[in-house]
CSV table of C-alpha atoms and ligand atoms in Angstrom, one decimal:
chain,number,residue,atom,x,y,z
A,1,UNK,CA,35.6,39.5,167.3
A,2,UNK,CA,36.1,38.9,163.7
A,3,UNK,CA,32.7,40.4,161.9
A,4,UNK,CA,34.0,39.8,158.5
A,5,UNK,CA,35.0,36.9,159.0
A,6,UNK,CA,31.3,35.5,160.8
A,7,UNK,CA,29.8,37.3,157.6
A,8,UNK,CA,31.9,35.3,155.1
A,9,UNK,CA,31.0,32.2,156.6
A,10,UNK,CA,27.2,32.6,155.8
A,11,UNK,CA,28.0,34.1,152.7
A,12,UNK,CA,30.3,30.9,151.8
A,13,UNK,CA,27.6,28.7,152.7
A,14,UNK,CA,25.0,30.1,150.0
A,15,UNK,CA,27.7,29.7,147.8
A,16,UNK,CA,28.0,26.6,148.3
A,17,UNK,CA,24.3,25.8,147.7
A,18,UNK,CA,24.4,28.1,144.0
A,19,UNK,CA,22.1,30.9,146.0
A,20,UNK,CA,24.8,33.6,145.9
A,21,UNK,CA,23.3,36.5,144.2
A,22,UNK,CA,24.9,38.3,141.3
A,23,UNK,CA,23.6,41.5,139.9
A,24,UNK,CA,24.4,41.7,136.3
A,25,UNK,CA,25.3,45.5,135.8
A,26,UNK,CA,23.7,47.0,132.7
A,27,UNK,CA,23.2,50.2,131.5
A,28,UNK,CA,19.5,50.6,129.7
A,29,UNK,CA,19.5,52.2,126.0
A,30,UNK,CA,16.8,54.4,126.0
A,31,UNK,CA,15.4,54.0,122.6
A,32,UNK,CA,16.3,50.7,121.9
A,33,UNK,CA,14.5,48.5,124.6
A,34,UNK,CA,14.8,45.9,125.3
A,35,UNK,CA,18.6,46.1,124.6
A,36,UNK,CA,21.4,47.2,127.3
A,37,UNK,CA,24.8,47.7,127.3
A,38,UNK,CA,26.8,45.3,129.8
A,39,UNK,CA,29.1,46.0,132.0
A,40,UNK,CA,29.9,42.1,133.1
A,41,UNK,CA,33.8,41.7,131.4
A,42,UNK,CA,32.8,37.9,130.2
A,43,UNK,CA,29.5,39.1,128.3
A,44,UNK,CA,29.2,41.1,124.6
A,45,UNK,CA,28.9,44.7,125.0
A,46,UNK,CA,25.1,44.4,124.0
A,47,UNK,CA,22.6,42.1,125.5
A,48,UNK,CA,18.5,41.7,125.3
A,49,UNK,CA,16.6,42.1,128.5
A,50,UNK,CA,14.0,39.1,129.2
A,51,UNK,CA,13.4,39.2,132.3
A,52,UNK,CA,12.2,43.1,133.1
A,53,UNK,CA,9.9,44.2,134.8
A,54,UNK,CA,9.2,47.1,132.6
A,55,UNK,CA,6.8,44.7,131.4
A,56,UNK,CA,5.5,47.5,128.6
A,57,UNK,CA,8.6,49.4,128.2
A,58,UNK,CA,7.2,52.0,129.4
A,59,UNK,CA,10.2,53.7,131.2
A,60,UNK,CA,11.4,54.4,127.9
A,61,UNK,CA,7.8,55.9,126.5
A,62,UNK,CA,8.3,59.2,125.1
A,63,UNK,CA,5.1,61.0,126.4
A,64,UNK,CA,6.1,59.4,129.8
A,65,UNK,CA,9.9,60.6,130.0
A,66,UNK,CA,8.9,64.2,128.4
A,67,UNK,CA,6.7,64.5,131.5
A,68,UNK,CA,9.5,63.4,134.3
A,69,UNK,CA,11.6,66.7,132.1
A,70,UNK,CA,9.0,68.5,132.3
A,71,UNK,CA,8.7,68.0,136.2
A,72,UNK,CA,11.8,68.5,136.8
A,73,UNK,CA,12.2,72.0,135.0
A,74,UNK,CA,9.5,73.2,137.2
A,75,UNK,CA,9.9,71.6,140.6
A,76,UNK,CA,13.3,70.9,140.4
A,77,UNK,CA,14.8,67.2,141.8
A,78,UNK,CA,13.8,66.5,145.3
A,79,UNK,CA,10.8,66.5,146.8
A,80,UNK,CA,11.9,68.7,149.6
A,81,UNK,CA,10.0,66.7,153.1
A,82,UNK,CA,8.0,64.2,154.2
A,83,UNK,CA,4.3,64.4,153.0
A,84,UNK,CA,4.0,66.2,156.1
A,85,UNK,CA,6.6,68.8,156.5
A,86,UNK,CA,6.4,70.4,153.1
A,87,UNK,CA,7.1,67.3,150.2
A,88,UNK,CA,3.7,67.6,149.2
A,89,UNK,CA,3.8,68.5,146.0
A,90,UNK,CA,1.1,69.2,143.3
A,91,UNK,CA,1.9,66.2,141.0
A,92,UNK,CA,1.2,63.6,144.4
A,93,UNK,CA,-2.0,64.8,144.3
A,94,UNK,CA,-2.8,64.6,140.8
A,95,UNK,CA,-1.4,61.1,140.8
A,96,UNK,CA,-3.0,60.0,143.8
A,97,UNK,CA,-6.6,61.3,141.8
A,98,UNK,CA,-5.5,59.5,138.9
A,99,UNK,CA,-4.8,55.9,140.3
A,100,UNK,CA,-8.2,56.6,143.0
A,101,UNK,CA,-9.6,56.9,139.4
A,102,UNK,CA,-8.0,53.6,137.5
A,103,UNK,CA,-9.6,51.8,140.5
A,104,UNK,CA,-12.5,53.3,140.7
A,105,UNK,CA,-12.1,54.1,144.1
A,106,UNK,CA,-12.7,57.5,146.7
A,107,UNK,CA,-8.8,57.7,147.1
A,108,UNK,CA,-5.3,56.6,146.8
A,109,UNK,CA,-1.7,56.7,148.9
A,110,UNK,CA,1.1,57.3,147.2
A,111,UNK,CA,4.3,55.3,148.8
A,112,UNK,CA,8.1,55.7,147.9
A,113,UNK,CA,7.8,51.6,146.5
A,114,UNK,CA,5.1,48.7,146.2
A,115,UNK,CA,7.2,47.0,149.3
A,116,UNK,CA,6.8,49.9,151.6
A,117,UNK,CA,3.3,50.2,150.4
A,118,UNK,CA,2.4,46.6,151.7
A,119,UNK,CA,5.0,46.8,154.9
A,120,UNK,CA,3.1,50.0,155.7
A,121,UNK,CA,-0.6,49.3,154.9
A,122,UNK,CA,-0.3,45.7,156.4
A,123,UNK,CA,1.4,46.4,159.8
A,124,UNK,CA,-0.9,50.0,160.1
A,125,UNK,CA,-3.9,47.3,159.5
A,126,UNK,CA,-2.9,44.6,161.8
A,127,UNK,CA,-1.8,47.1,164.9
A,128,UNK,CA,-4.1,49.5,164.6
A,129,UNK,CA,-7.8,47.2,164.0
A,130,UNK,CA,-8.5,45.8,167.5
A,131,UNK,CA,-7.6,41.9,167.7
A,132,UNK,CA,-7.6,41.5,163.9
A,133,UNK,CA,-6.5,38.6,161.9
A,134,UNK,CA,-4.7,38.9,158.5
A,135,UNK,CA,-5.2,35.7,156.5
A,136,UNK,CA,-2.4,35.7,154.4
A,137,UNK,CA,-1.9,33.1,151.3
A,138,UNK,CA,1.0,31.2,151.4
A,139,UNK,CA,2.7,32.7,148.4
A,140,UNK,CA,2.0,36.2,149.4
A,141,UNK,CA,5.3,38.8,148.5
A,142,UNK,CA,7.7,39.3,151.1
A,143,UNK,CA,6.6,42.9,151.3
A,144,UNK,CA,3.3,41.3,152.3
A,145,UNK,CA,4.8,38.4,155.2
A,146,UNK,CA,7.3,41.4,157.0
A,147,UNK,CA,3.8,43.7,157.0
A,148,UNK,CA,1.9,41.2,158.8
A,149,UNK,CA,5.1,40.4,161.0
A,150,UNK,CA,5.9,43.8,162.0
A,151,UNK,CA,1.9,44.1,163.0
A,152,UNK,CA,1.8,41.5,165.6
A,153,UNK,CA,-2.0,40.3,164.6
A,154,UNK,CA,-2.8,36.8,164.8
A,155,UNK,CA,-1.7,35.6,161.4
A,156,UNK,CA,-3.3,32.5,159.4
A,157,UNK,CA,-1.7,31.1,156.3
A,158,UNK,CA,-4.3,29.9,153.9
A,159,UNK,CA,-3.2,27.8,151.3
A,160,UNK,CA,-2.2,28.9,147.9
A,161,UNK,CA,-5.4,30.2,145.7
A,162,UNK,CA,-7.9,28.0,147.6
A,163,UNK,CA,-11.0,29.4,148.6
A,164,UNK,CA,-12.4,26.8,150.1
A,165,UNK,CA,-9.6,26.5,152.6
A,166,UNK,CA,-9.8,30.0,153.1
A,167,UNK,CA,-13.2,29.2,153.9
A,168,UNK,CA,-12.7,27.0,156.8
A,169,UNK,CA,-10.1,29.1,158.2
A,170,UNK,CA,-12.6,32.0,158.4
A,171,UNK,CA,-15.1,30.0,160.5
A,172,UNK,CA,-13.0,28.8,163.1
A,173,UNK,CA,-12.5,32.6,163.6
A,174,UNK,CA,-14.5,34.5,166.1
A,175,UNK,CA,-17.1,36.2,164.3
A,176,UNK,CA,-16.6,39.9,165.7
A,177,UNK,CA,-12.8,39.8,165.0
A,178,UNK,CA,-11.8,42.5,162.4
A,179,UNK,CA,-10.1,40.1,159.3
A,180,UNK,CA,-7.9,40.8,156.4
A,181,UNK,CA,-7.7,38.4,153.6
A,182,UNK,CA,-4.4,39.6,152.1
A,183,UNK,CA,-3.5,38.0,148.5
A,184,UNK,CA,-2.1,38.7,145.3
A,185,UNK,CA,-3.9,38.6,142.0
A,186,UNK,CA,-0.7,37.4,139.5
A,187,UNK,CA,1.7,35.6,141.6
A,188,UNK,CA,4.9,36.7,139.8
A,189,UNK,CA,7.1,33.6,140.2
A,190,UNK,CA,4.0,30.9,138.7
A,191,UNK,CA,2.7,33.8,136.8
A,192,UNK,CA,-0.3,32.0,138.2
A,193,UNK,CA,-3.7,34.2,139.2
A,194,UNK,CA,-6.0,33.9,141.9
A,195,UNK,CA,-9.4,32.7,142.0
A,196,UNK,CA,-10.4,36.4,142.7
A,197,UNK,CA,-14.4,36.3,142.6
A,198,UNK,CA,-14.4,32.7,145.0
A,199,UNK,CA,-12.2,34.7,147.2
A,200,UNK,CA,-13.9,37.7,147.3
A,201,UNK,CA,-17.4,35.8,147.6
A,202,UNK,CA,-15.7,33.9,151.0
A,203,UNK,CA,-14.1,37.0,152.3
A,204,UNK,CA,-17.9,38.2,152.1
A,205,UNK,CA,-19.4,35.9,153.7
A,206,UNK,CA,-17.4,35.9,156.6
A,207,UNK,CA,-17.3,39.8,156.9
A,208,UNK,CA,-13.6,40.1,156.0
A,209,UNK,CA,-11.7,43.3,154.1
A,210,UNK,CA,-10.2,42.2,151.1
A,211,UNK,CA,-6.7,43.3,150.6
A,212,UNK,CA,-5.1,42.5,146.9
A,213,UNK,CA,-1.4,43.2,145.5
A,214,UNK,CA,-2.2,43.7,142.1
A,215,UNK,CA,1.9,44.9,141.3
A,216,UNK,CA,2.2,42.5,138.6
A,217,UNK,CA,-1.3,43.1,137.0
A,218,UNK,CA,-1.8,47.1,137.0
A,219,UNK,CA,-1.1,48.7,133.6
A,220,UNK,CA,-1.0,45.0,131.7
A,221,UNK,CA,-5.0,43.6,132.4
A,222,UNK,CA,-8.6,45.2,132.3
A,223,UNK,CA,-9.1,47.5,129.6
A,224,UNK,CA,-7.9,51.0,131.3
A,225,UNK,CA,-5.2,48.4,133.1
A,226,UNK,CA,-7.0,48.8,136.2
A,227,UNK,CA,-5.8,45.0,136.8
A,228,UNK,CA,-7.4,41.7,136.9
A,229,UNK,CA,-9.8,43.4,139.3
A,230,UNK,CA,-10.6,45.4,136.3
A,231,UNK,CA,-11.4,42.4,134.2
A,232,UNK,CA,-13.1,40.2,136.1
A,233,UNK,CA,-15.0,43.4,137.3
A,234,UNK,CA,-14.6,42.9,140.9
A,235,UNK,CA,-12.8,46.3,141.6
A,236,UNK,CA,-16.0,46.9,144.0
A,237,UNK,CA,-15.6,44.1,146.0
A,238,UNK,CA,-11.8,44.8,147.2
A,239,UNK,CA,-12.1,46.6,150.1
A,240,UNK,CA,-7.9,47.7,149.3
A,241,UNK,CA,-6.0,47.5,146.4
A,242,UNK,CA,-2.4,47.9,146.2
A,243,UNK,CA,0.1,48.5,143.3
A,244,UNK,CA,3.3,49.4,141.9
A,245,UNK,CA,4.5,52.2,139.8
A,246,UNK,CA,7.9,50.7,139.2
A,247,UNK,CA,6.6,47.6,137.2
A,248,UNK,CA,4.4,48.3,134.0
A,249,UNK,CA,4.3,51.6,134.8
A,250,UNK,CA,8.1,51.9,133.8
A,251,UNK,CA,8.6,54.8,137.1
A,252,UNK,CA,9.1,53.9,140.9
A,253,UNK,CA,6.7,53.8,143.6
A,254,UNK,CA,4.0,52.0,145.5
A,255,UNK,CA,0.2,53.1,146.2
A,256,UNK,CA,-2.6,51.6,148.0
A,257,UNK,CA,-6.2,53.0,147.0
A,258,UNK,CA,-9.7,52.6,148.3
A,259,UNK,CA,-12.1,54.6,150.5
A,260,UNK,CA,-11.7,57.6,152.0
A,261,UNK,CA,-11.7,56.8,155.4
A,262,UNK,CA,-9.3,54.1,155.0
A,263,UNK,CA,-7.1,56.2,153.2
A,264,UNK,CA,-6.6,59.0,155.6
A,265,UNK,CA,-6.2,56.1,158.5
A,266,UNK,CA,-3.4,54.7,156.8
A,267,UNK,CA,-2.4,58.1,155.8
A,268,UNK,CA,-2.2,59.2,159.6
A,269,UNK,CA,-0.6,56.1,161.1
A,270,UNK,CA,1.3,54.5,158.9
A,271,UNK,CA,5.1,55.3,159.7
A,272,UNK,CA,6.4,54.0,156.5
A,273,UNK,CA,3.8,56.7,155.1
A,274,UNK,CA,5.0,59.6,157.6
A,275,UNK,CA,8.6,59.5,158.3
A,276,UNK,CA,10.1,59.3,154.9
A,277,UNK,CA,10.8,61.7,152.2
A,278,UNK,CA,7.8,61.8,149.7
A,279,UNK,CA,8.8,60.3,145.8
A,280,UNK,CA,10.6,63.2,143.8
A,281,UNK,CA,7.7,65.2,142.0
A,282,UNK,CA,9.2,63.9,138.6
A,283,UNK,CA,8.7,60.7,139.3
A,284,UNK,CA,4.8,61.1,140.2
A,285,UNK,CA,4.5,62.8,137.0
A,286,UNK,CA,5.7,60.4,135.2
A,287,UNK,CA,4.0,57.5,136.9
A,288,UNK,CA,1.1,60.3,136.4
A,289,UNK,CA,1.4,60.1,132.2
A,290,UNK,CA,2.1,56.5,132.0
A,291,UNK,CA,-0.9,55.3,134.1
A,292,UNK,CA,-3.1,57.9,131.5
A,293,UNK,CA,-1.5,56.7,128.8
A,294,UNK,CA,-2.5,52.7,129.4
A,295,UNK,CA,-5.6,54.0,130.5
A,296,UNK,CA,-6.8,55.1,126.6
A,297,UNK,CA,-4.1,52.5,125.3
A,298,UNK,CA,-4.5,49.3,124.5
A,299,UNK,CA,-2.1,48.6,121.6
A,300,UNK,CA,1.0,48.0,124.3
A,301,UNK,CA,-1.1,44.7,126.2
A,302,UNK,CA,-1.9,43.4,122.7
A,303,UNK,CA,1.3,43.1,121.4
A,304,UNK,CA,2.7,42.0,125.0
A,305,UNK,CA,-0.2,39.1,124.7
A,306,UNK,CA,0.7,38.5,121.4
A,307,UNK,CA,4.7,38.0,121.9
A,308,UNK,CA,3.6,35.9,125.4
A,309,UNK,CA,1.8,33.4,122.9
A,310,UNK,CA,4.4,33.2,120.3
A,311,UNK,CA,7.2,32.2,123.0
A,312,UNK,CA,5.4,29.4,124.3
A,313,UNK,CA,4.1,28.4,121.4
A,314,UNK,CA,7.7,28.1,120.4
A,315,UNK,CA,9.1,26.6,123.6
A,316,UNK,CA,6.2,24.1,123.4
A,317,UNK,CA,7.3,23.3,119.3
A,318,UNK,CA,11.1,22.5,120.9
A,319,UNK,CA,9.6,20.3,123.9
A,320,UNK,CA,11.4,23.1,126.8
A,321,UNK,CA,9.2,22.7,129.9
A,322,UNK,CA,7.8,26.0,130.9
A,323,UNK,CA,4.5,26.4,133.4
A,324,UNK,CA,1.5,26.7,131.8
A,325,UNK,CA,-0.4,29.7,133.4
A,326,UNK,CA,-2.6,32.4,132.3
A,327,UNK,CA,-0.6,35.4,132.4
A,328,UNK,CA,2.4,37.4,130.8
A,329,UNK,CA,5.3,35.4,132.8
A,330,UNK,CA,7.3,32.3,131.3
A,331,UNK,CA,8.7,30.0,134.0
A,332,UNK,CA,11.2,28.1,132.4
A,333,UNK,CA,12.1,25.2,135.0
A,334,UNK,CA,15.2,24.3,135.3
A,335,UNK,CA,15.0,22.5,139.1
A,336,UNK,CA,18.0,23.4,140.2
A,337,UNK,CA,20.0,26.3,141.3
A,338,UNK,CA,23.6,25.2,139.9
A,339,UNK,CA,22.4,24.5,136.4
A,340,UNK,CA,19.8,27.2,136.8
A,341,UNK,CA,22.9,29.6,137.4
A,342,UNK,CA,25.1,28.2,135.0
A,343,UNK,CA,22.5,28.6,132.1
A,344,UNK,CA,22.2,32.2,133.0
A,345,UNK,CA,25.9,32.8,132.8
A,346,UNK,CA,25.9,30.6,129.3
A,347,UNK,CA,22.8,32.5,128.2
A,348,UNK,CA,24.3,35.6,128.8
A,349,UNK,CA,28.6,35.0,127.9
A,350,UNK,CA,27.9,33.5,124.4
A,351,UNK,CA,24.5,34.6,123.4
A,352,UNK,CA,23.6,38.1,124.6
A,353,UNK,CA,20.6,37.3,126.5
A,354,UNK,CA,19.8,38.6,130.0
A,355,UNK,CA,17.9,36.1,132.6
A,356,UNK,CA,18.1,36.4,135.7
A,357,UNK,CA,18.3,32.9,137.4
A,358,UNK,CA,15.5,32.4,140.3
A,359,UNK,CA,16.6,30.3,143.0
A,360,UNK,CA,15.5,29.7,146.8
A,361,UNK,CA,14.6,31.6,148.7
A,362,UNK,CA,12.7,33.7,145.9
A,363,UNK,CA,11.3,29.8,144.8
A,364,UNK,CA,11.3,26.7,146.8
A,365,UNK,CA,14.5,24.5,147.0
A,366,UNK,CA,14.1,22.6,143.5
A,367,UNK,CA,11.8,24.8,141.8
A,368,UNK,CA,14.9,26.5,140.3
A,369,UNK,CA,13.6,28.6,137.1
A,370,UNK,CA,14.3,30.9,134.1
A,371,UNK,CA,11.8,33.5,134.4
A,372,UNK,CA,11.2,35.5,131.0
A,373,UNK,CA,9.0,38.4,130.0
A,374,UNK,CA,8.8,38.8,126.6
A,375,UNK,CA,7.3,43.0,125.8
A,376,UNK,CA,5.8,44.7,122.8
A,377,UNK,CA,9.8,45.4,121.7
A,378,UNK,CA,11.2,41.7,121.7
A,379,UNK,CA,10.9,40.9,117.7
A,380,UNK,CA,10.7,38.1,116.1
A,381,UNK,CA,14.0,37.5,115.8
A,382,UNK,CA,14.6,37.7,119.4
A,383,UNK,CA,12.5,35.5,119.7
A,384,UNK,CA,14.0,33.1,117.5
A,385,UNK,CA,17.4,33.8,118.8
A,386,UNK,CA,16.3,33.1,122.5
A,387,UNK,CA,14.8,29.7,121.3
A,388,UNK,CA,17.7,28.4,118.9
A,389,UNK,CA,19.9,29.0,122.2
A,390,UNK,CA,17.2,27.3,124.8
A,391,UNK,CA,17.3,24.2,122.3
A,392,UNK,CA,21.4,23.9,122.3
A,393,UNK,CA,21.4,24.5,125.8
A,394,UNK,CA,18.9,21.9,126.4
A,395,UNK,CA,21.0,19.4,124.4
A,396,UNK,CA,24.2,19.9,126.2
A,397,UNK,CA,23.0,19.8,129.9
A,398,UNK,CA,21.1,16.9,129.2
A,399,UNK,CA,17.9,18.8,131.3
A,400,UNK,CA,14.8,17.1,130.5
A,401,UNK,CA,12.3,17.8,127.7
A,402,UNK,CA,8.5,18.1,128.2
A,403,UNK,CA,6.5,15.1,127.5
A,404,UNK,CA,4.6,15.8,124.4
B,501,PLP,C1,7.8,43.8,143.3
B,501,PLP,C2,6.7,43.5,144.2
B,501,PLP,C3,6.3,44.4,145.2
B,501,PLP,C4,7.1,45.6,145.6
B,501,PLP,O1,6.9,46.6,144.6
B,501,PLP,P1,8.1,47.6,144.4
B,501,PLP,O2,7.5,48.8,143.9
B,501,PLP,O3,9.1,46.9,143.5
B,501,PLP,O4,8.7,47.8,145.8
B,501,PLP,C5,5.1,44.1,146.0
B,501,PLP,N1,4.4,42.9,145.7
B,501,PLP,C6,4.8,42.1,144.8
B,501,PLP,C7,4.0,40.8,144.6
B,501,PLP,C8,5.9,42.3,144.0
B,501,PLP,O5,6.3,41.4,143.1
């Protein structure tokens, strides 16, 4: 048997279609976000990030890195064990208190990333609740979909943001199952966000647990970045909420928070929870600083908000088509994966800017997209450097322009 050989095929094949993935190597500059050194041979030494996920920059915040130093001086690297055979360290406890708090909730989990929060949470859920039924939306995360797989339940697809289909699904339920309504409040490749009070009203009425991935919404919305949740002021009403500290929070990790007793269930059967070693103490201390820090401060979301309105306000002036949604992420739609690609590498080789192209099976087949994320840091004349380059681009591949 030739393995390498069966594995080049497949690889050929998404070739072939423009899905192969390339990873554009980059070294961050501390200091200097949202500019990296390159390490790709047909790029300039320097490039500017617009497409990170350190939505705030806060991986670079001073209070935040002095506090993963600090950590480390005392604890050292590592944290040693599992939760359970001796990696519990101090600083998961105070973060675990501190994101129970930003929620409002009795508790928190702490999980090595937001995937293996959802895998964990989900398939612990599913297995573990007598004949339950996750109703899933049908642009939940991937994290979210292998969860619900690996539990077994009954699942239901319900479509995209619509409560009223959620509704009807519901009812034709039996009405002592255990449900889950599993969604996502800002779906990260629309940058689109969920009707959360109609959902949370249906979910209600039906007796169903809410559970809500809020990865692309904690530190950025409500006013202590508690999420839309926060804002719409329906942090009560989720019976789970689930989060990253590797997005906004600028460190690694996943969490899920609400009661106690769900908690310490998910704590005690999860194996994604159990039989792993517990985040490095350095890293919760971080996370710790940076979720307290966008807790008091609101000057980082402002200027995100106000560098989100400038771009499309200036993509809109040149007539590039980019969805129009409510949140912090710029889909700009290209509709297809070899000129989506071929951009990028353009973008990137002659310009110095960094987007990563999005193409199936992260987006449907033709809904091929440059995906920005302009921070606080991008300046105006990033801005108007990203732009003069859209508008050549635009010219020479002939891609069409929004209808004004
Ligand atoms: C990134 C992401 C996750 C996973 O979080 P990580 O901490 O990166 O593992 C979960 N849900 C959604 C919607 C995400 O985009």
């Amino acid at each position: 048997m030739d393995y390498d050989a069966m594995f080049n095929t497949q690889l050929e094949t998404l070739k072939d279609e423009g899905n192969y993935r390339v990873f554009a190597e980059l070294e961050r500059r501390c200091g200097d976000f949202p500019r990296a050194k390159s390490h790709d041979a047909e790029a300039p030494d320097e490039v500017t990030v617009w497409c990170s996920n350190d939505y705030l920059g806060m991986g670079q915040n001073p209070v935040v890195r002095q506090a993963m130093k600090d950590a480390i001086d005392q604890c050292g690297t590592g944290a040693g064990g599992t939760r359970n055979i001796s990696g519990t360290n101090h600083h998961h406890k105070l973060l675990e208190a501190e994101l129970a708090d930003l929620h409002r909730k009795e508790d928190a989990l702490l999980f090595t990333s937001g995937y293996v929060s959802n895998w964990a949470a989900l398939s612990t859920l599913g297995s573990r609740l007598p004949d339950a039924v996750i109703l899933s939306d049908s642009l939940n995360h991937a994290s979210m979909i292998e969860g619900i797989r690996h539990s077994r339940a009954q699942k239901v697809i319900w479509k995209h943001n619509d409560p009223e289909d959620l509704d009807r699904k519901l009812a034709a339920l039996p009405a002592n199952a255990p449900k889950i309504v599993a969604f996502e409040s800002v779906y990260s490749m629309d940058g689109d966000i969920c009707p959360m009070a109609e959902i949370v009203e249906v979910a209600d009425k039906h007796g169903a647990m809410t559970y809500l991935d809020e990865v692309h919404a904690v530190g950025l919305y409500g006013p202590r970045g508690g999420g839309i949740a926060e804002r719409e002021g329906l942090m009560d009403r989720i019976t789970l909420i689930e989060g990253t500290l590797g997005k906004a929070y600028g460190c690694m990790g996943g969490y899920i928070a609400g009661s106690a007793a769900l908690c310490d269930f998910i704590r005690s059967f999860a194996s994604g929870f159990i039989f792993t070693t517990a985040l490095p103490p350095a890293v919760a201390a971080a996370a710790c600083a940076s979720i307290k820090h966008l807790k008091q401060s609101n000057l980082e979301r402002l200027q995100q908000r106000d560098r989100v309105a400038k771009l499309r306000a200036m993509l809109n002036a040149r007539g590039i088509p980019h969805l129009d949604n409510p949140s912090h992420i710029i889909p700009v739609m290209i509709k297809d994966p070899v000129k989506c690609r071929m951009l990028a590498d353009i973008l990137m080789q002659d310009y110095g800017i960094y987007v990563q192209p999005i193409n199936y099976p992260t987006v449907p087949k033709g809904t091929e997209r440059l995906r920005f994320t302009p921070s606080p840091l991008h300046s105006d004349a990033d801005l108007e450097h990203l732009i003069e380059a859209l508008t050549v681009l635009w010219k020479q591949c002939a891609l069409a322009r929004a209808v004004a």
